[in-house]
mmCIF file of C-alpha atoms in Angstrom:
data_model
loop_
_atom_site.group_PDB
_atom_site.id
_atom_site.type_symbol
_atom_site.label_atom_id
_atom_site.label_comp_id
_atom_site.label_asym_id
_atom_site.label_seq_id
_atom_site.Cartn_x
_atom_site.Cartn_y
_atom_site.Cartn_z
ATOM 1 C CA MET A 257 0.056 -0.225 -0.031
ATOM 2 C CA THR A 258 2.748 2.215 0.718
ATOM 3 C CA SER A 259 4.262 1.600 -3.353
ATOM 4 C CA LEU A 260 0.754 2.825 -4.059
ATOM 5 C CA TYR A 261 0.761 6.438 -1.847
ATOM 6 C CA GLN A 262 3.835 7.242 -3.273
ATOM 7 C CA VAL A 263 2.710 6.801 -6.971
ATOM 8 C CA THR A 264 -0.315 8.027 -6.722
ATOM 9 C CA ASN A 265 1.351 11.402 -5.295
ATOM 10 C CA GLU A 266 3.633 11.342 -7.519
ATOM 11 C CA GLN A 267 0.738 11.411 -10.675
ATOM 12 C CA ASP A 268 -0.936 13.865 -8.629
ATOM 13 C CA GLU A 269 2.237 16.109 -9.353
ATOM 14 C CA ALA A 270 1.253 16.222 -13.289
ATOM 15 C CA LEU A 271 -2.415 17.895 -12.801
ATOM 16 C CA GLY A 272 -2.642 20.563 -15.541
ATOM 17 C CA SER A 273 0.264 19.195 -17.354
ATOM 18 C CA PHE A 274 0.895 17.135 -20.019
ATOM 19 C CA PRO A 275 1.006 14.094 -20.350
ATOM 20 C CA GLY A 276 -1.302 14.238 -17.511
ATOM 21 C CA PRO A 277 -1.499 11.706 -14.588
ATOM 22 C CA ILE A 278 -2.388 8.271 -15.267
ATOM 23 C CA PRO A 279 -4.707 5.985 -13.848
ATOM 24 C CA VAL A 280 -3.068 4.169 -11.373
ATOM 25 C CA ILE A 281 -4.516 0.456 -10.750
ATOM 26 C CA TYR A 282 -3.986 -1.333 -7.352
ATOM 27 C CA CYS A 283 -3.196 -5.171 -7.908
ATOM 28 C CA ALA A 284 -4.724 -7.411 -5.438
ATOM 29 C CA THR A 285 -3.415 -10.860 -5.008
ATOM 30 C CA SER A 286 -6.656 -12.521 -4.319
ATOM 31 C CA SER A 287 -10.263 -11.445 -3.789
ATOM 32 C CA ASP A 288 -9.667 -12.826 0.350
ATOM 33 C CA ASP A 289 -7.461 -9.600 0.332
ATOM 34 C CA LEU A 290 -10.462 -7.343 -0.281
ATOM 35 C CA THR A 291 -12.535 -8.006 3.334
ATOM 36 C CA ASP A 292 -11.295 -5.268 4.923
ATOM 37 C CA GLU A 293 -13.785 -2.002 4.366
ATOM 38 C CA GLU A 294 -10.786 0.078 5.585
ATOM 39 C CA LEU A 295 -8.749 -1.119 2.486
ATOM 40 C CA TRP A 296 -11.623 -0.084 0.005
ATOM 41 C CA SER A 297 -11.864 3.717 2.113
ATOM 42 C CA ASP A 298 -7.616 3.776 1.594
ATOM 43 C CA LEU A 299 -7.712 2.991 -2.241
ATOM 44 C CA ALA A 300 -10.855 5.608 -3.042
ATOM 45 C CA GLY A 301 -8.859 8.327 -0.953
ATOM 46 C CA ASN A 302 -5.523 8.027 -2.540
ATOM 47 C CA GLY A 303 -6.517 8.322 -5.913
ATOM 48 C CA CYS A 304 -7.064 4.904 -7.132
ATOM 49 C CA SER A 305 -8.421 4.553 -10.443
ATOM 50 C CA GLY A 306 -8.886 0.789 -10.530
ATOM 51 C CA ILE A 307 -7.790 -2.304 -9.174
ATOM 52 C CA PHE A 308 -6.903 -5.966 -10.481
ATOM 53 C CA VAL A 309 -7.917 -9.060 -9.026
ATOM 54 C CA THR A 310 -7.770 -12.637 -10.893
ATOM 55 C CA CYS A 311 -11.346 -14.180 -10.700
ATOM 56 C CA ASN A 312 -12.434 -17.680 -10.033
ATOM 57 C CA ASP A 313 -9.377 -17.604 -7.610
ATOM 58 C CA GLY A 314 -7.130 -17.826 -9.902
ATOM 59 C CA ASN A 315 -8.378 -20.880 -11.698
ATOM 60 C CA SER A 316 -8.922 -21.746 -15.304
ATOM 61 C CA ILE A 317 -11.818 -22.499 -16.852
ATOM 62 C CA SER A 318 -13.395 -24.274 -19.969
ATOM 63 C CA CYS A 319 -16.670 -22.396 -20.135
ATOM 64 C CA VAL A 320 -18.846 -20.067 -18.106
ATOM 65 C CA ASP A 321 -20.224 -23.357 -16.145
ATOM 66 C CA ASP A 322 -16.393 -23.155 -14.498
ATOM 67 C CA PHE A 323 -16.761 -19.259 -13.127
ATOM 68 C CA SER A 324 -17.625 -20.367 -9.468
ATOM 69 C CA ALA A 325 -16.937 -17.622 -6.956
ATOM 70 C CA GLU A 326 -19.114 -14.529 -6.282
ATOM 71 C CA GLU A 327 -16.395 -11.481 -7.065
ATOM 72 C CA ALA A 328 -18.349 -9.802 -4.513
ATOM 73 C CA TRP A 329 -15.393 -7.220 -4.833
ATOM 74 C CA MET A 330 -16.467 -6.073 -8.380
ATOM 75 C CA LYS A 331 -20.079 -4.182 -6.405
ATOM 76 C CA LYS A 332 -17.290 -3.097 -3.916
ATOM 77 C CA ALA A 333 -15.351 -1.120 -5.966
ATOM 78 C CA LEU A 334 -17.981 1.010 -8.216
ATOM 79 C CA ASN A 335 -19.421 1.701 -5.234
ATOM 80 C CA VAL A 336 -16.190 3.520 -4.087
ATOM 81 C CA GLY A 337 -15.430 4.849 -7.362
ATOM 82 C CA ILE A 338 -12.926 2.211 -8.498
ATOM 83 C CA GLN A 339 -13.038 0.930 -11.775
ATOM 84 C CA PRO A 340 -12.744 -3.345 -11.389
ATOM 85 C CA ILE A 341 -10.292 -4.821 -13.838
ATOM 86 C CA PRO A 342 -11.216 -8.965 -13.655
ATOM 87 C CA GLU A 343 -8.921 -11.604 -14.866
ATOM 88 C CA ILE A 344 -10.286 -14.843 -16.373
ATOM 89 C CA VAL A 345 -8.118 -17.088 -17.171
ATOM 90 C CA LEU A 346 -9.309 -19.665 -20.187
ATOM 91 C CA LYS A 347 -8.222 -23.300 -20.763
ATOM 92 C CA MET A 348 -6.759 -23.096 -24.559
ATOM 93 C CA ASP A 349 -6.936 -27.002 -24.533
ATOM 94 C CA LYS A 350 -10.780 -26.540 -26.296
ATOM 95 C CA LYS A 351 -11.843 -23.992 -29.221
ATOM 96 C CA TRP A 352 -13.317 -20.857 -27.888
ATOM 97 C CA GLU A 353 -16.129 -19.097 -29.713
ATOM 98 C CA GLU A 354 -17.172 -15.538 -30.270
ATOM 99 C CA GLY A 355 -20.006 -16.543 -28.139
ATOM 100 C CA ASP A 356 -18.479 -17.543 -25.091
ATOM 101 C CA ILE A 357 -16.490 -14.692 -24.484
ATOM 102 C CA ASP A 358 -19.964 -12.365 -24.624
ATOM 103 C CA SER A 359 -21.198 -14.812 -22.121
ATOM 104 C CA ILE A 360 -18.211 -14.061 -20.172
ATOM 105 C CA LEU A 361 -18.950 -10.523 -20.543
ATOM 106 C CA ASN A 362 -22.503 -10.672 -19.143
ATOM 107 C CA LEU A 363 -21.147 -12.645 -16.290
ATOM 108 C CA LEU A 364 -18.871 -10.056 -15.503
ATOM 109 C CA ALA A 365 -21.936 -7.294 -15.901
ATOM 110 C CA ASP A 366 -24.236 -9.141 -13.680
ATOM 111 C CA LYS A 367 -21.084 -9.490 -11.049
ATOM 112 C CA CYS A 368 -20.924 -5.938 -11.458
ATOM 113 C CA GLY A 369 -24.909 -5.530 -10.714
ATOM 114 C CA HIS A 370 -25.793 -3.655 -14.260
ATOM 115 C CA SER A 371 -26.079 -4.354 -17.589
ATOM 116 C CA GLU A 372 -22.333 -2.656 -18.020
ATOM 117 C CA CYS A 373 -19.299 -4.721 -18.159
ATOM 118 C CA PRO A 374 -16.360 -3.639 -16.472
ATOM 119 C CA VAL A 375 -14.210 -0.832 -18.285
ATOM 120 C CA GLY A 376 -11.571 -3.559 -18.900
ATOM 121 C CA ILE A 377 -11.082 -6.889 -18.934
ATOM 122 C CA VAL A 378 -7.676 -9.099 -18.899
ATOM 123 C CA LEU A 379 -7.490 -12.737 -20.665
ATOM 124 C CA THR A 380 -4.823 -15.308 -19.817
ATOM 125 C CA LEU A 381 -4.508 -18.507 -22.532
ATOM 126 C CA ASP A 382 -3.599 -20.479 -20.205
ATOM 127 C CA THR A 383 -1.216 -22.926 -21.886
ATOM 128 C CA SER A 384 -0.417 -25.487 -18.970
ATOM 129 C CA HIS A 385 -1.112 -28.123 -21.350
ATOM 130 C CA ILE A 386 1.678 -27.232 -23.489
ATOM 131 C CA ASP A 387 4.190 -28.111 -20.554
ATOM 132 C CA GLU A 388 2.599 -31.002 -19.669
ATOM 133 C CA VAL A 389 3.417 -32.758 -22.895
ATOM 134 C CA GLU A 390 6.762 -32.054 -23.006
ATOM 135 C CA ASN A 391 9.552 -34.543 -22.689
ATOM 136 C CA GLU A 392 7.351 -37.497 -22.724
ATOM 137 C CA ASP A 393 9.471 -39.107 -25.230
ATOM 138 C CA PRO A 394 13.220 -38.995 -24.100
ATOM 139 C CA VAL A 395 15.016 -39.452 -26.508
ATOM 140 C CA GLU A 396 17.315 -42.524 -26.446
ATOM 141 C CA GLU A 397 21.164 -42.636 -26.632
ATOM 142 C CA GLU A 398 22.634 -44.647 -29.186
ATOM 143 C CA GLU A 399 25.347 -47.303 -28.309
ATOM 144 C CA GLU A 400 28.301 -46.085 -30.241
ATOM 145 C CA GLU A 401 30.396 -48.749 -32.066
ATOM 146 C CA ASP A 402 33.522 -50.196 -30.440
ATOM 147 C CA ASP A 403 36.479 -50.767 -32.268
ATOM 148 C CA ASP A 404 38.917 -53.809 -31.818
ATOM 149 C CA ASP A 405 41.030 -52.336 -28.808
ATOM 150 C CA GLY A 406 37.694 -51.420 -26.787
ATOM 151 C CA PHE A 407 37.613 -47.763 -27.832
ATOM 152 C CA LYS A 408 34.039 -46.056 -28.880
ATOM 153 C CA MET A 409 34.373 -44.702 -32.120
ATOM 154 C CA ILE A 410 32.976 -40.879 -31.647
ATOM 155 C CA ASP A 411 33.063 -39.252 -34.812
ATOM 156 C CA PRO A 412 34.360 -35.542 -34.070
ATOM 157 C CA ASN A 413 31.146 -33.554 -36.259
ATOM 158 C CA ASP A 414 28.693 -35.015 -34.323
ATOM 159 C CA ILE A 415 29.344 -34.146 -30.722
ATOM 160 C CA GLY A 416 26.624 -32.124 -29.453
ATOM 161 C CA LYS A 417 24.876 -32.545 -32.946
ATOM 162 C CA GLU A 418 22.191 -34.829 -31.527
ATOM 163 C CA LYS A 419 21.387 -32.179 -28.525
ATOM 164 C CA GLU A 420 20.959 -29.400 -31.014
ATOM 165 C CA ASP A 421 18.515 -31.710 -33.023
ATOM 166 C CA VAL A 422 16.333 -32.674 -29.515
ATOM 167 C CA SER A 423 16.510 -28.756 -29.004
ATOM 168 C CA ALA A 424 15.325 -27.793 -33.191
ATOM 169 C CA SER A 425 12.702 -30.689 -32.489
ATOM 170 C CA THR A 426 11.290 -29.286 -29.111
ATOM 171 C CA THR A 427 11.637 -25.553 -30.511
ATOM 172 C CA ASN A 428 9.050 -26.712 -33.309
ATOM 173 C CA ASP A 429 7.151 -28.612 -31.236
ATOM 174 C CA ASN A 430 5.773 -25.809 -29.072
ATOM 175 C CA VAL A 431 5.630 -23.189 -31.915
ATOM 176 C CA GLU A 432 3.320 -25.708 -33.649
ATOM 177 C CA LYS A 433 1.109 -26.084 -30.221
ATOM 178 C CA MET A 434 1.320 -22.358 -29.675
ATOM 179 C CA ASN A 435 -0.062 -22.102 -33.125
ATOM 180 C CA GLU A 436 -3.065 -24.884 -32.193
ATOM 181 C CA VAL A 437 -3.736 -22.455 -29.148
ATOM 182 C CA TRP A 438 -3.950 -19.152 -31.229
ATOM 183 C CA GLU A 439 -6.190 -21.025 -34.012
ATOM 184 C CA ASN A 440 -8.548 -22.236 -30.868
ATOM 185 C CA PHE A 441 -9.245 -18.259 -29.790
ATOM 186 C CA PRO A 442 -11.541 -16.600 -31.800
ATOM 187 C CA LYS A 443 -11.342 -13.019 -33.288
ATOM 188 C CA LEU A 444 -12.553 -10.681 -31.458
ATOM 189 C CA SER A 445 -15.247 -8.094 -33.418
ATOM 190 C CA ARG A 446 -16.023 -4.574 -32.944
ATOM 191 C CA ALA A 447 -19.430 -5.212 -31.174
ATOM 192 C CA ILE A 448 -17.535 -7.639 -28.802
ATOM 193 C CA LYS A 449 -14.645 -4.706 -28.234
ATOM 194 C CA LYS A 450 -17.459 -1.913 -27.891
ATOM 195 C CA ARG A 451 -18.626 -3.579 -24.382
ATOM 196 C CA SER A 452 -15.463 -3.616 -22.454
ATOM 197 C CA SER A 453 -11.716 -3.094 -23.493
ATOM 198 C CA ILE A 454 -9.633 -6.715 -23.633
ATOM 199 C CA LEU A 455 -6.464 -6.964 -22.588
ATOM 200 C CA GLY A 456 -4.441 -10.303 -23.685
ATOM 201 C CA SER A 457 -2.025 -11.385 -20.506
ATOM 202 C CA VAL A 458 1.187 -11.220 -21.607
ATOM 203 C CA ARG A 459 3.823 -13.943 -19.527
ATOM 204 C CA VAL A 460 6.659 -14.294 -22.320
ATOM 205 C CA ASP A 461 10.434 -13.682 -22.421
ATOM 206 C CA GLY A 462 11.479 -10.330 -24.058
ATOM 207 C CA SER A 463 12.755 -12.804 -27.418
ATOM 208 C CA GLN A 464 8.928 -13.471 -28.037
ATOM 209 C CA LEU A 465 7.229 -10.620 -26.793
ATOM 210 C CA ARG A 466 6.877 -9.283 -30.323
ATOM 211 C CA ASP A 467 5.404 -12.128 -32.078
ATOM 212 C CA TYR A 468 2.772 -12.852 -29.120
ATOM 213 C CA THR A 469 1.960 -9.148 -28.853
ATOM 214 C CA ALA A 470 1.397 -9.671 -32.814
ATOM 215 C CA GLN A 471 -0.755 -12.704 -32.418
ATOM 216 C CA LEU A 472 -3.147 -10.390 -29.800
ATOM 217 C CA LYS A 473 -3.547 -7.556 -32.310
ATOM 218 C CA SER A 474 -4.944 -10.097 -34.685
ATOM 219 C CA LYS A 475 -6.986 -11.598 -32.733
ATOM 220 C CA GLY A 476 -8.470 -8.181 -32.178
ATOM 221 C CA PHE A 477 -7.360 -7.467 -29.095
ATOM 222 C CA SER A 478 -8.095 -3.891 -27.353
ATOM 223 C CA GLY A 479 -4.306 -3.938 -26.003
ATOM 224 C CA ALA A 480 -1.434 -6.242 -24.327
ATOM 225 C CA PHE A 481 -1.063 -6.423 -20.478
ATOM 226 C CA LEU A 482 2.519 -6.888 -19.701
ATOM 227 C CA ARG A 483 3.391 -9.020 -16.683
ATOM 228 C CA ALA A 484 6.650 -8.940 -14.507
ATOM 229 C CA ASP A 485 7.316 -12.358 -15.990
ATOM 230 C CA CYS A 486 8.802 -10.838 -18.970
ATOM 231 C CA VAL A 487 11.262 -9.241 -17.198
ATOM 232 C CA PRO A 488 14.696 -11.650 -17.320
ATOM 233 C CA GLY A 489 15.348 -12.577 -13.862
ATOM 234 C CA PHE A 490 12.251 -10.773 -12.224
ATOM 235 C CA ARG A 491 12.189 -13.207 -9.470
ATOM 236 C CA LEU A 492 15.511 -12.612 -7.860
ATOM 237 C CA ASN A 493 15.357 -9.095 -6.508
ATOM 238 C CA PRO A 494 15.855 -7.287 -9.356
ATOM 239 C CA ASP A 495 17.050 -4.024 -10.247
ATOM 240 C CA LEU A 496 14.731 -1.293 -10.918
ATOM 241 C CA GLU A 497 17.491 0.839 -12.858
ATOM 242 C CA PHE A 498 17.420 -2.380 -15.161
ATOM 243 C CA VAL A 499 13.696 -2.890 -14.803
ATOM 244 C CA GLY A 500 12.564 0.476 -16.204
ATOM 245 C CA LYS A 501 15.300 0.663 -18.952
ATOM 246 C CA PHE A 502 14.063 -2.968 -19.732
ATOM 247 C CA TRP A 503 10.442 -1.903 -20.072
ATOM 248 C CA THR A 504 11.477 1.097 -22.160
ATOM 249 C CA SER A 505 13.028 -0.612 -24.295
ATOM 250 C CA VAL A 506 10.462 -2.904 -24.875
ATOM 251 C CA ILE A 507 7.097 -0.266 -25.101
ATOM 252 C CA ALA A 508 9.354 2.057 -27.159
ATOM 253 C CA ASP A 509 10.180 -1.275 -29.255
ATOM 254 C CA LEU A 510 6.419 -2.497 -29.750
ATOM 255 C CA LYS A 511 5.272 1.011 -30.875
ATOM 256 C CA SER A 512 7.474 0.791 -33.272
ATOM 257 C CA THR A 513 5.710 -1.883 -35.140
ATOM 258 C CA ARG A 514 2.776 1.056 -36.145
ATOM 259 C CA SER A 515 -0.229 -0.093 -33.819
ATOM 260 C CA LYS A 516 -1.300 2.859 -32.769
ATOM 261 C CA SER A 517 -4.272 1.989 -32.782
ATOM 262 C CA PHE A 518 -3.330 -0.786 -30.952
ATOM 263 C CA GLY A 519 -3.373 0.731 -27.265
ATOM 264 C CA PHE A 520 -5.609 0.741 -24.295
ATOM 265 C CA ARG A 521 -7.497 3.754 -23.383
ATOM 266 C CA SER A 522 -9.003 3.769 -19.713
ATOM 267 C CA LYS A 523 -12.131 5.610 -18.500
ATOM 268 C CA VAL A 524 -11.558 7.822 -15.927
ATOM 269 C CA ALA A 525 -14.208 8.945 -13.958
ATOM 270 C CA LEU A 526 -14.849 12.127 -14.344
ATOM 271 C CA GLU A 527 -18.123 14.051 -14.405
ATOM 272 C CA LYS A 528 -16.844 16.350 -17.461
ATOM 273 C CA ASP A 529 -13.865 16.169 -19.805
ATOM 274 C CA ILE A 530 -12.049 19.371 -18.556
ATOM 275 C CA PRO A 531 -9.407 20.058 -20.845
ATOM 276 C CA MET A 532 -13.325 20.132 -23.501
ATOM 277 C CA GLU A 533 -14.735 22.142 -21.724
ATOM 278 C CA TRP A 534 -12.121 25.000 -20.778
ATOM 279 C CA LEU A 535 -12.162 24.885 -24.657
ATOM 280 C CA ASN A 536 -15.676 24.852 -24.986
ATOM 281 C CA TYR A 537 -15.583 28.166 -22.575
ATOM 282 C CA GLN A 538 -13.061 29.864 -24.538
ATOM 283 C CA GLN A 539 -14.664 29.584 -27.515
ATOM 284 C CA ASP A 540 -17.834 30.928 -25.796
ATOM 285 C CA VAL A 541 -16.045 34.128 -24.138
ATOM 286 C CA MET A 542 -14.587 35.234 -27.597
ATOM 287 C CA GLU A 543 -17.881 34.681 -29.501
ATOM 288 C CA SER A 544 -19.917 36.571 -27.264
ATOM 289 C CA GLY A 545 -17.696 39.950 -27.957
ATOM 290 C CA ALA A 546 -16.744 40.131 -24.338
ATOM 291 C CA LEU A 547 -12.868 40.398 -25.808
ATOM 292 C CA GLY A 548 -14.077 42.678 -28.879
ATOM 293 C CA SER A 549 -13.647 41.509 -32.330
ATOM 294 C CA THR A 550 -11.000 39.063 -32.856
ATOM 295 C CA SER A 551 -11.157 39.084 -37.087
ATOM 296 C CA ALA A 552 -7.744 40.165 -38.780
ATOM 297 C CA ALA A 553 -10.064 42.966 -40.258
ATOM 298 C CA ALA A 554 -11.046 44.315 -37.091
ATOM 299 C CA ALA A 555 -7.893 44.443 -35.656
ATOM 300 C CA ALA A 556 -6.490 46.612 -38.519
ATOM 301 C CA GLU A 557 -9.305 49.273 -37.901
ATOM 302 C CA GLY A 558 -7.931 52.400 -35.592
ATOM 303 C CA LEU A 559 -4.707 52.071 -37.000
ATOM 304 C CA ASP A 560 -2.457 55.358 -37.442
ATOM 305 C CA THR A 561 -0.277 53.841 -39.969
ATOM 306 C CA GLU A 562 1.226 57.357 -40.727
ATOM 307 C CA ASN A 563 2.664 57.278 -37.276
ATOM 308 C CA GLY A 564 3.798 53.849 -37.872
ATOM 309 C CA ASP A 565 1.488 51.373 -36.110
ATOM 310 C CA PHE A 566 1.313 48.345 -38.346
ATOM 311 C CA VAL A 567 -0.464 44.374 -38.111
ATOM 312 C CA GLY A 568 2.154 42.324 -36.979
ATOM 313 C CA PHE A 569 0.521 39.118 -37.662
#
């Protein structure tokens, strides 16, 4: 919670500046952490814009009927003015249809207590079934031929070749299995994306980020939810300077793919669009004539050109 306070206070300093403050989202470990009413008042009172929680106690689902948790935290968040951002984990050993995703949105809207879906949801593709089948058929080592003196005959050119072949074969198998995963997920239509901003969870290392996010874009996701798992050695007390440089490099690289439309624009709970209200106010004042005429012709009237008056611009 201390980190949250530091971030929100730092963002408050950007009020009135460009770029302005970004929405700050609190990530809870589980819904069990959200039973303390004091926590909700602290989050709302310290400028938290959203709260992220993995639904269904982190268990993956094969259909909407697998969704058993009550998820009362979603209504609590809305009651204190915070946007709920749920994460749903989908089992990818089956084929999903767009109607299944629509049913999930309907369920989440029901959990919120009204007809509208949460401002955004995060979908995580559970590929654990790929890991389970890896190394099922270990490569049996062939017995090398002995010469007459009992020494094994080894061709220097074959040293390490077998391991390279196995590694290449494993990589190709994983690529094929991931292609099956993407085939099992439907392309999201505009009608679905109008209901909520749907983000794809990303937990791959840096070498796979570009390909993975490109697949998310091709499937119609609104954006990518980059996780700490992408950072090399993230479990080993990471150096903050390194982490900062890593994300700066990664985000710049992903943006360079000309994916300007591939992003996530959060809905901030404001009664009015302040910049637009200010612009409209300025225009009303100018049109009312309170500042006099603002046209170029009016500006030229009354100038004493013989004594050096002139219109500069």
